[in-house]
């Protein structure tokens, strides 16, 4: 009954019924006594006629209600159903126009509104998809926050960034947390960004900075977000610049080291050549000594330049390896012979240990000249840092590695050893584990070249060392590497 009274036609019909009933009742109150007094002979027929007229009046009222239902209620119900369809996303819903009156004009306006709404929603969806495509294709992480620091949205790289920082901070020192604790903590701003966010909200201006998180460096640009002139949050754009910072540091260190390495021989060349030009030396022996120093330093500069060129070619991929079937046994014997005499002069014994049997140390594809350069650099490095009376061992063996059959070559010395904190960096250019070590004839690039050549053969090299017990360099080479180009024999 309550639902029925919500119908406008029922309300109108009830109102008319009550009005008609009131009018007829009022007439009945005044007319019926008058009829009894004036029409005594046929008062019954007049009263019956009055009742019939009342029934006809109520019937006409009901008919009028049904007429209103067809002309007013049905179009309104149709508009309601169309509005419900639009609410559910069917923006192409149309309303039939049955007349040109106010209801018909309402239907025309409703259809026009639907068309405009459909166009607006389509444009909004297009802009949303366009913005989503732009954000998704960005290599930077984009994250937006509301005024309280809660994460609103982020692009795919932003999701990766949040997960990465969460893992880094959760694996960090005890008590550190990537996100503040409490309800919804993982949806709040990461802890490293809190200070930047507070500065942006407080000053309402863009902040640019770099953050160090978990051993990485992140460039952060955070700007405030406004709605109708009111601050509603901030948007952060983040980029992992760890590699750029590392390369910039390497570049600066490289320039400084090259300058240092070149400055000393250039100073010596200049000084000794001036001594010769000014006839400071008087005997032929002194002249020969100065000339020998100039010659040695010029050779050192030549080796430095050549090593730099080789390293640059290796790191840029310009230097190609030409692989042929190579037996390491004669190669190692040749390298051993080359350094045996030099080692004896310094009171050092170099021992070679290779497995017996033909073909035990054969590589299917390898650049023999480059491998000889590897072992030459390793033995030269070992001899320069091994004291008199000690031994150096050059060992080779065949092993089964994860990537298939491989050869393992070890160069072990009995020198002073390398500190544990320096081991991860010994293959970097110009790195010196012993900062107080006197200057030697090396260029500081030998181990960097060795690592690049081993990597080019799809191999691996690592070092282990104990202070006072020496250092061992281990080279592992796959028997059949895939990336080494096969040289065509003629």
JSON list of C-alpha atoms in Angstrom, two decimals, residues 172-317:
[
{"chain": "A", "resi": 172, "resn": "UNK", "atom": "CA", "xyz": [67.75, -3.68, 6.12]},
{"chain": "A", "resi": 173, "resn": "UNK", "atom": "CA", "xyz": [68.85, -3.14, 9.71]},
{"chain": "A", "resi": 174, "resn": "UNK", "atom": "CA", "xyz": [66.51, -4.30, 12.47]},
{"chain": "A", "resi": 175, "resn": "UNK", "atom": "CA", "xyz": [63.96, -1.66, 13.30]},
{"chain": "A", "resi": 176, "resn": "UNK", "atom": "CA", "xyz": [63.91, -0.18, 9.79]},
{"chain": "A", "resi": 177, "resn": "UNK", "atom": "CA", "xyz": [60.62, -0.27, 7.95]},
{"chain": "A", "resi": 178, "resn": "UNK", "atom": "CA", "xyz": [59.82, 0.66, 4.39]},
{"chain": "A", "resi": 179, "resn": "UNK", "atom": "CA", "xyz": [56.34, 1.86, 5.34]},
{"chain": "A", "resi": 180, "resn": "UNK", "atom": "CA", "xyz": [55.08, 3.25, 8.62]},
{"chain": "A", "resi": 181, "resn": "UNK", "atom": "CA", "xyz": [53.39, 0.63, 10.84]},
{"chain": "A", "resi": 182, "resn": "UNK", "atom": "CA", "xyz": [49.69, 0.51, 11.51]},
{"chain": "A", "resi": 183, "resn": "UNK", "atom": "CA", "xyz": [46.53, -0.03, 9.53]},
{"chain": "A", "resi": 184, "resn": "UNK", "atom": "CA", "xyz": [47.20, 0.36, 5.83]},
{"chain": "A", "resi": 185, "resn": "UNK", "atom": "CA", "xyz": [50.90, 0.99, 6.38]},
{"chain": "A", "resi": 186, "resn": "UNK", "atom": "CA", "xyz": [51.85, -0.52, 3.01]},
{"chain": "A", "resi": 187, "resn": "UNK", "atom": "CA", "xyz": [49.56, 2.02, 1.34]},
{"chain": "A", "resi": 188, "resn": "UNK", "atom": "CA", "xyz": [51.37, 4.95, 2.90]},
{"chain": "A", "resi": 189, "resn": "UNK", "atom": "CA", "xyz": [54.36, 6.89, 1.67]},
{"chain": "A", "resi": 190, "resn": "UNK", "atom": "CA", "xyz": [57.70, 5.01, 1.93]},
{"chain": "A", "resi": 191, "resn": "UNK", "atom": "CA", "xyz": [59.85, 6.09, 4.82]},
{"chain": "A", "resi": 192, "resn": "UNK", "atom": "CA", "xyz": [62.74, 7.50, 2.70]},
{"chain": "A", "resi": 193, "resn": "UNK", "atom": "CA", "xyz": [60.25, 9.86, 0.99]},
{"chain": "A", "resi": 194, "resn": "UNK", "atom": "CA", "xyz": [58.61, 11.16, 4.17]},
{"chain": "A", "resi": 195, "resn": "UNK", "atom": "CA", "xyz": [60.98, 14.10, 4.65]},
{"chain": "A", "resi": 196, "resn": "UNK", "atom": "CA", "xyz": [60.66, 15.16, 1.00]},
{"chain": "A", "resi": 197, "resn": "UNK", "atom": "CA", "xyz": [56.85, 14.85, 1.18]},
{"chain": "A", "resi": 198, "resn": "UNK", "atom": "CA", "xyz": [56.67, 16.95, 4.34]},
{"chain": "A", "resi": 199, "resn": "UNK", "atom": "CA", "xyz": [58.81, 19.65, 2.72]},
{"chain": "A", "resi": 200, "resn": "UNK", "atom": "CA", "xyz": [56.56, 19.73, -0.37]},
{"chain": "A", "resi": 201, "resn": "UNK", "atom": "CA", "xyz": [53.37, 19.95, 1.71]},
{"chain": "A", "resi": 202, "resn": "UNK", "atom": "CA", "xyz": [54.79, 22.56, 4.08]},
{"chain": "A", "resi": 203, "resn": "UNK", "atom": "CA", "xyz": [56.36, 24.83, 1.45]},
{"chain": "A", "resi": 204, "resn": "UNK", "atom": "CA", "xyz": [53.96, 23.97, -1.42]},
{"chain": "A", "resi": 205, "resn": "UNK", "atom": "CA", "xyz": [56.75, 23.96, -3.98]},
{"chain": "A", "resi": 206, "resn": "UNK", "atom": "CA", "xyz": [58.63, 21.39, -6.05]},
{"chain": "A", "resi": 207, "resn": "UNK", "atom": "CA", "xyz": [61.56, 19.58, -4.41]},
{"chain": "A", "resi": 208, "resn": "UNK", "atom": "CA", "xyz": [64.35, 17.81, -6.32]},
{"chain": "A", "resi": 209, "resn": "UNK", "atom": "CA", "xyz": [66.85, 15.59, -4.54]},
{"chain": "A", "resi": 210, "resn": "UNK", "atom": "CA", "xyz": [68.73, 12.27, -4.57]},
{"chain": "A", "resi": 211, "resn": "UNK", "atom": "CA", "xyz": [68.08, 9.50, -2.06]},
{"chain": "A", "resi": 212, "resn": "UNK", "atom": "CA", "xyz": [70.38, 6.61, -1.14]},
{"chain": "A", "resi": 213, "resn": "UNK", "atom": "CA", "xyz": [68.30, 3.51, -0.41]},
{"chain": "A", "resi": 214, "resn": "UNK", "atom": "CA", "xyz": [69.65, -0.01, -0.01]},
{"chain": "A", "resi": 215, "resn": "UNK", "atom": "CA", "xyz": [72.92, 0.71, -1.78]},
{"chain": "A", "resi": 216, "resn": "UNK", "atom": "CA", "xyz": [71.13, 2.39, -4.72]},
{"chain": "A", "resi": 217, "resn": "UNK", "atom": "CA", "xyz": [70.76, 6.04, -5.67]},
{"chain": "A", "resi": 218, "resn": "UNK", "atom": "CA", "xyz": [67.37, 7.45, -6.69]},
{"chain": "A", "resi": 219, "resn": "UNK", "atom": "CA", "xyz": [66.62, 10.80, -8.28]},
{"chain": "A", "resi": 220, "resn": "UNK", "atom": "CA", "xyz": [63.38, 12.22, -6.83]},
{"chain": "A", "resi": 221, "resn": "UNK", "atom": "CA", "xyz": [61.26, 15.09, -8.15]},
{"chain": "A", "resi": 222, "resn": "UNK", "atom": "CA", "xyz": [58.15, 15.75, -6.04]},
{"chain": "A", "resi": 223, "resn": "UNK", "atom": "CA", "xyz": [55.61, 18.49, -6.75]},
{"chain": "A", "resi": 224, "resn": "UNK", "atom": "CA", "xyz": [52.36, 19.52, -5.01]},
{"chain": "A", "resi": 225, "resn": "UNK", "atom": "CA", "xyz": [48.93, 18.68, -6.46]},
{"chain": "A", "resi": 226, "resn": "UNK", "atom": "CA", "xyz": [46.08, 21.21, -6.31]},
{"chain": "A", "resi": 227, "resn": "UNK", "atom": "CA", "xyz": [42.30, 21.02, -6.73]},
{"chain": "A", "resi": 228, "resn": "UNK", "atom": "CA", "xyz": [40.50, 24.37, -7.07]},
{"chain": "A", "resi": 229, "resn": "UNK", "atom": "CA", "xyz": [43.48, 26.08, -5.49]},
{"chain": "A", "resi": 230, "resn": "UNK", "atom": "CA", "xyz": [43.57, 23.71, -2.49]},
{"chain": "A", "resi": 231, "resn": "UNK", "atom": "CA", "xyz": [46.53, 21.40, -1.86]},
{"chain": "A", "resi": 232, "resn": "UNK", "atom": "CA", "xyz": [45.30, 17.82, -2.12]},
{"chain": "A", "resi": 233, "resn": "UNK", "atom": "CA", "xyz": [48.58, 15.87, -2.17]},
{"chain": "A", "resi": 234, "resn": "UNK", "atom": "CA", "xyz": [51.79, 15.43, -4.14]},
{"chain": "A", "resi": 235, "resn": "UNK", "atom": "CA", "xyz": [53.13, 13.55, -7.15]},
{"chain": "A", "resi": 236, "resn": "UNK", "atom": "CA", "xyz": [56.62, 12.02, -7.13]},
{"chain": "A", "resi": 237, "resn": "UNK", "atom": "CA", "xyz": [58.69, 11.06, -10.17]},
{"chain": "A", "resi": 238, "resn": "UNK", "atom": "CA", "xyz": [61.57, 8.71, -9.31]},
{"chain": "A", "resi": 239, "resn": "UNK", "atom": "CA", "xyz": [64.41, 7.27, -11.36]},
{"chain": "A", "resi": 240, "resn": "UNK", "atom": "CA", "xyz": [67.09, 4.76, -10.44]},
{"chain": "A", "resi": 241, "resn": "UNK", "atom": "CA", "xyz": [70.34, 6.60, -11.19]},
{"chain": "A", "resi": 242, "resn": "UNK", "atom": "CA", "xyz": [72.63, 4.14, -9.44]},
{"chain": "A", "resi": 243, "resn": "UNK", "atom": "CA", "xyz": [74.34, 3.15, -12.67]},
{"chain": "A", "resi": 244, "resn": "UNK", "atom": "CA", "xyz": [74.71, 6.76, -13.81]},
{"chain": "A", "resi": 245, "resn": "UNK", "atom": "CA", "xyz": [76.25, 7.76, -10.48]},
{"chain": "A", "resi": 246, "resn": "UNK", "atom": "CA", "xyz": [78.56, 4.75, -10.56]},
{"chain": "A", "resi": 247, "resn": "UNK", "atom": "CA", "xyz": [79.66, 5.49, -14.13]},
{"chain": "A", "resi": 248, "resn": "UNK", "atom": "CA", "xyz": [80.22, 9.14, -13.30]},
{"chain": "A", "resi": 249, "resn": "UNK", "atom": "CA", "xyz": [82.39, 8.15, -10.34]},
{"chain": "A", "resi": 250, "resn": "UNK", "atom": "CA", "xyz": [84.26, 5.67, -12.53]},
{"chain": "A", "resi": 251, "resn": "UNK", "atom": "CA", "xyz": [84.78, 8.37, -15.15]},
{"chain": "A", "resi": 252, "resn": "UNK", "atom": "CA", "xyz": [86.17, 10.80, -12.59]},
{"chain": "A", "resi": 253, "resn": "UNK", "atom": "CA", "xyz": [88.36, 8.12, -11.02]},
{"chain": "A", "resi": 254, "resn": "UNK", "atom": "CA", "xyz": [89.51, 7.00, -14.46]},
{"chain": "A", "resi": 255, "resn": "UNK", "atom": "CA", "xyz": [90.49, 10.53, -15.49]},
{"chain": "A", "resi": 256, "resn": "UNK", "atom": "CA", "xyz": [92.25, 11.08, -12.17]},
{"chain": "A", "resi": 257, "resn": "UNK", "atom": "CA", "xyz": [94.10, 7.75, -12.38]},
{"chain": "A", "resi": 258, "resn": "UNK", "atom": "CA", "xyz": [95.14, 8.20, -16.01]},
{"chain": "A", "resi": 259, "resn": "UNK", "atom": "CA", "xyz": [96.36, 11.70, -15.20]},
{"chain": "A", "resi": 260, "resn": "UNK", "atom": "CA", "xyz": [98.31, 10.33, -12.26]},
{"chain": "A", "resi": 261, "resn": "UNK", "atom": "CA", "xyz": [99.78, 7.43, -14.24]},
{"chain": "A", "resi": 262, "resn": "UNK", "atom": "CA", "xyz": [100.85, 9.70, -17.10]},
{"chain": "A", "resi": 263, "resn": "UNK", "atom": "CA", "xyz": [102.10, 12.58, -14.99]},
{"chain": "A", "resi": 264, "resn": "UNK", "atom": "CA", "xyz": [104.97, 10.65, -13.38]},
{"chain": "A", "resi": 265, "resn": "UNK", "atom": "CA", "xyz": [106.57, 9.26, -16.56]},
{"chain": "A", "resi": 266, "resn": "UNK", "atom": "CA", "xyz": [106.06, 12.59, -18.32]},
{"chain": "A", "resi": 267, "resn": "UNK", "atom": "CA", "xyz": [107.80, 14.38, -15.44]},
{"chain": "A", "resi": 268, "resn": "UNK", "atom": "CA", "xyz": [110.65, 11.89, -15.58]},
{"chain": "A", "resi": 269, "resn": "UNK", "atom": "CA", "xyz": [110.93, 12.21, -19.35]},
{"chain": "A", "resi": 270, "resn": "UNK", "atom": "CA", "xyz": [110.97, 15.98, -19.08]},
{"chain": "A", "resi": 271, "resn": "UNK", "atom": "CA", "xyz": [113.48, 16.06, -16.23]},
{"chain": "A", "resi": 272, "resn": "UNK", "atom": "CA", "xyz": [115.95, 13.57, -17.66]},
{"chain": "A", "resi": 273, "resn": "UNK", "atom": "CA", "xyz": [115.72, 15.03, -21.17]},
{"chain": "A", "resi": 274, "resn": "UNK", "atom": "CA", "xyz": [116.44, 18.51, -19.76]},
{"chain": "A", "resi": 275, "resn": "UNK", "atom": "CA", "xyz": [119.39, 17.05, -17.90]},
{"chain": "A", "resi": 276, "resn": "UNK", "atom": "CA", "xyz": [120.76, 15.67, -21.17]},
{"chain": "A", "resi": 277, "resn": "UNK", "atom": "CA", "xyz": [120.09, 18.93, -23.03]},
{"chain": "A", "resi": 278, "resn": "UNK", "atom": "CA", "xyz": [121.78, 21.01, -20.35]},
{"chain": "A", "resi": 279, "resn": "UNK", "atom": "CA", "xyz": [124.84, 18.69, -20.23]},
{"chain": "A", "resi": 280, "resn": "UNK", "atom": "CA", "xyz": [124.41, 18.17, -16.49]},
{"chain": "A", "resi": 281, "resn": "UNK", "atom": "CA", "xyz": [125.74, 14.61, -16.80]},
{"chain": "A", "resi": 282, "resn": "UNK", "atom": "CA", "xyz": [129.45, 14.28, -17.59]},
{"chain": "A", "resi": 283, "resn": "UNK", "atom": "CA", "xyz": [130.18, 10.59, -18.20]},
{"chain": "A", "resi": 284, "resn": "UNK", "atom": "CA", "xyz": [128.88, 8.29, -20.94]},
{"chain": "A", "resi": 285, "resn": "UNK", "atom": "CA", "xyz": [127.64, 5.86, -18.27]},
{"chain": "A", "resi": 286, "resn": "UNK", "atom": "CA", "xyz": [125.41, 8.53, -16.74]},
{"chain": "A", "resi": 287, "resn": "UNK", "atom": "CA", "xyz": [124.13, 9.48, -20.17]},
{"chain": "A", "resi": 288, "resn": "UNK", "atom": "CA", "xyz": [123.29, 5.87, -20.92]},
{"chain": "A", "resi": 289, "resn": "UNK", "atom": "CA", "xyz": [121.55, 5.57, -17.54]},
{"chain": "A", "resi": 290, "resn": "UNK", "atom": "CA", "xyz": [119.41, 8.64, -18.20]},
{"chain": "A", "resi": 291, "resn": "UNK", "atom": "CA", "xyz": [118.65, 7.45, -21.72]},
{"chain": "A", "resi": 292, "resn": "UNK", "atom": "CA", "xyz": [117.66, 4.05, -20.32]},
{"chain": "A", "resi": 293, "resn": "UNK", "atom": "CA", "xyz": [115.26, 5.69, -17.85]},
{"chain": "A", "resi": 294, "resn": "UNK", "atom": "CA", "xyz": [113.74, 7.76, -20.65]},
{"chain": "A", "resi": 295, "resn": "UNK", "atom": "CA", "xyz": [113.43, 4.64, -22.78]},
{"chain": "A", "resi": 296, "resn": "UNK", "atom": "CA", "xyz": [111.81, 2.63, -19.93]},
{"chain": "A", "resi": 297, "resn": "UNK", "atom": "CA", "xyz": [109.31, 5.37, -19.13]},
{"chain": "A", "resi": 298, "resn": "UNK", "atom": "CA", "xyz": [108.39, 5.79, -22.78]},
{"chain": "A", "resi": 299, "resn": "UNK", "atom": "CA", "xyz": [107.79, 2.04, -22.97]},
{"chain": "A", "resi": 300, "resn": "UNK", "atom": "CA", "xyz": [105.65, 2.28, -19.84]},
{"chain": "A", "resi": 301, "resn": "UNK", "atom": "CA", "xyz": [103.56, 5.05, -21.40]},
{"chain": "A", "resi": 302, "resn": "UNK", "atom": "CA", "xyz": [103.22, 2.95, -24.56]},
{"chain": "A", "resi": 303, "resn": "UNK", "atom": "CA", "xyz": [102.03, -0.03, -22.52]},
{"chain": "A", "resi": 304, "resn": "UNK", "atom": "CA", "xyz": [99.54, 2.17, -20.67]},
{"chain": "A", "resi": 305, "resn": "UNK", "atom": "CA", "xyz": [98.10, 3.56, -23.90]},
{"chain": "A", "resi": 306, "resn": "UNK", "atom": "CA", "xyz": [97.92, 0.08, -25.46]},
{"chain": "A", "resi": 307, "resn": "UNK", "atom": "CA", "xyz": [96.21, -1.34, -22.38]},
{"chain": "A", "resi": 308, "resn": "UNK", "atom": "CA", "xyz": [93.70, 1.51, -22.41]},
{"chain": "A", "resi": 309, "resn": "UNK", "atom": "CA", "xyz": [92.95, 0.87, -26.08]},
{"chain": "A", "resi": 310, "resn": "UNK", "atom": "CA", "xyz": [92.54, -2.87, -25.48]},
{"chain": "A", "resi": 311, "resn": "UNK", "atom": "CA", "xyz": [90.25, -2.26, -22.50]},
{"chain": "A", "resi": 312, "resn": "UNK", "atom": "CA", "xyz": [88.15, 0.24, -24.45]},
{"chain": "A", "resi": 313, "resn": "UNK", "atom": "CA", "xyz": [87.77, -2.22, -27.35]},
{"chain": "A", "resi": 314, "resn": "UNK", "atom": "CA", "xyz": [86.78, -5.03, -24.99]},
{"chain": "A", "resi": 315, "resn": "UNK", "atom": "CA", "xyz": [84.21, -2.96, -23.10]},
{"chain": "A", "resi": 316, "resn": "UNK", "atom": "CA", "xyz": [82.65, -1.60, -26.30]},
{"chain": "A", "resi": 317, "resn": "UNK", "atom": "CA", "xyz": [82.69, -4.96, -28.09]}
]
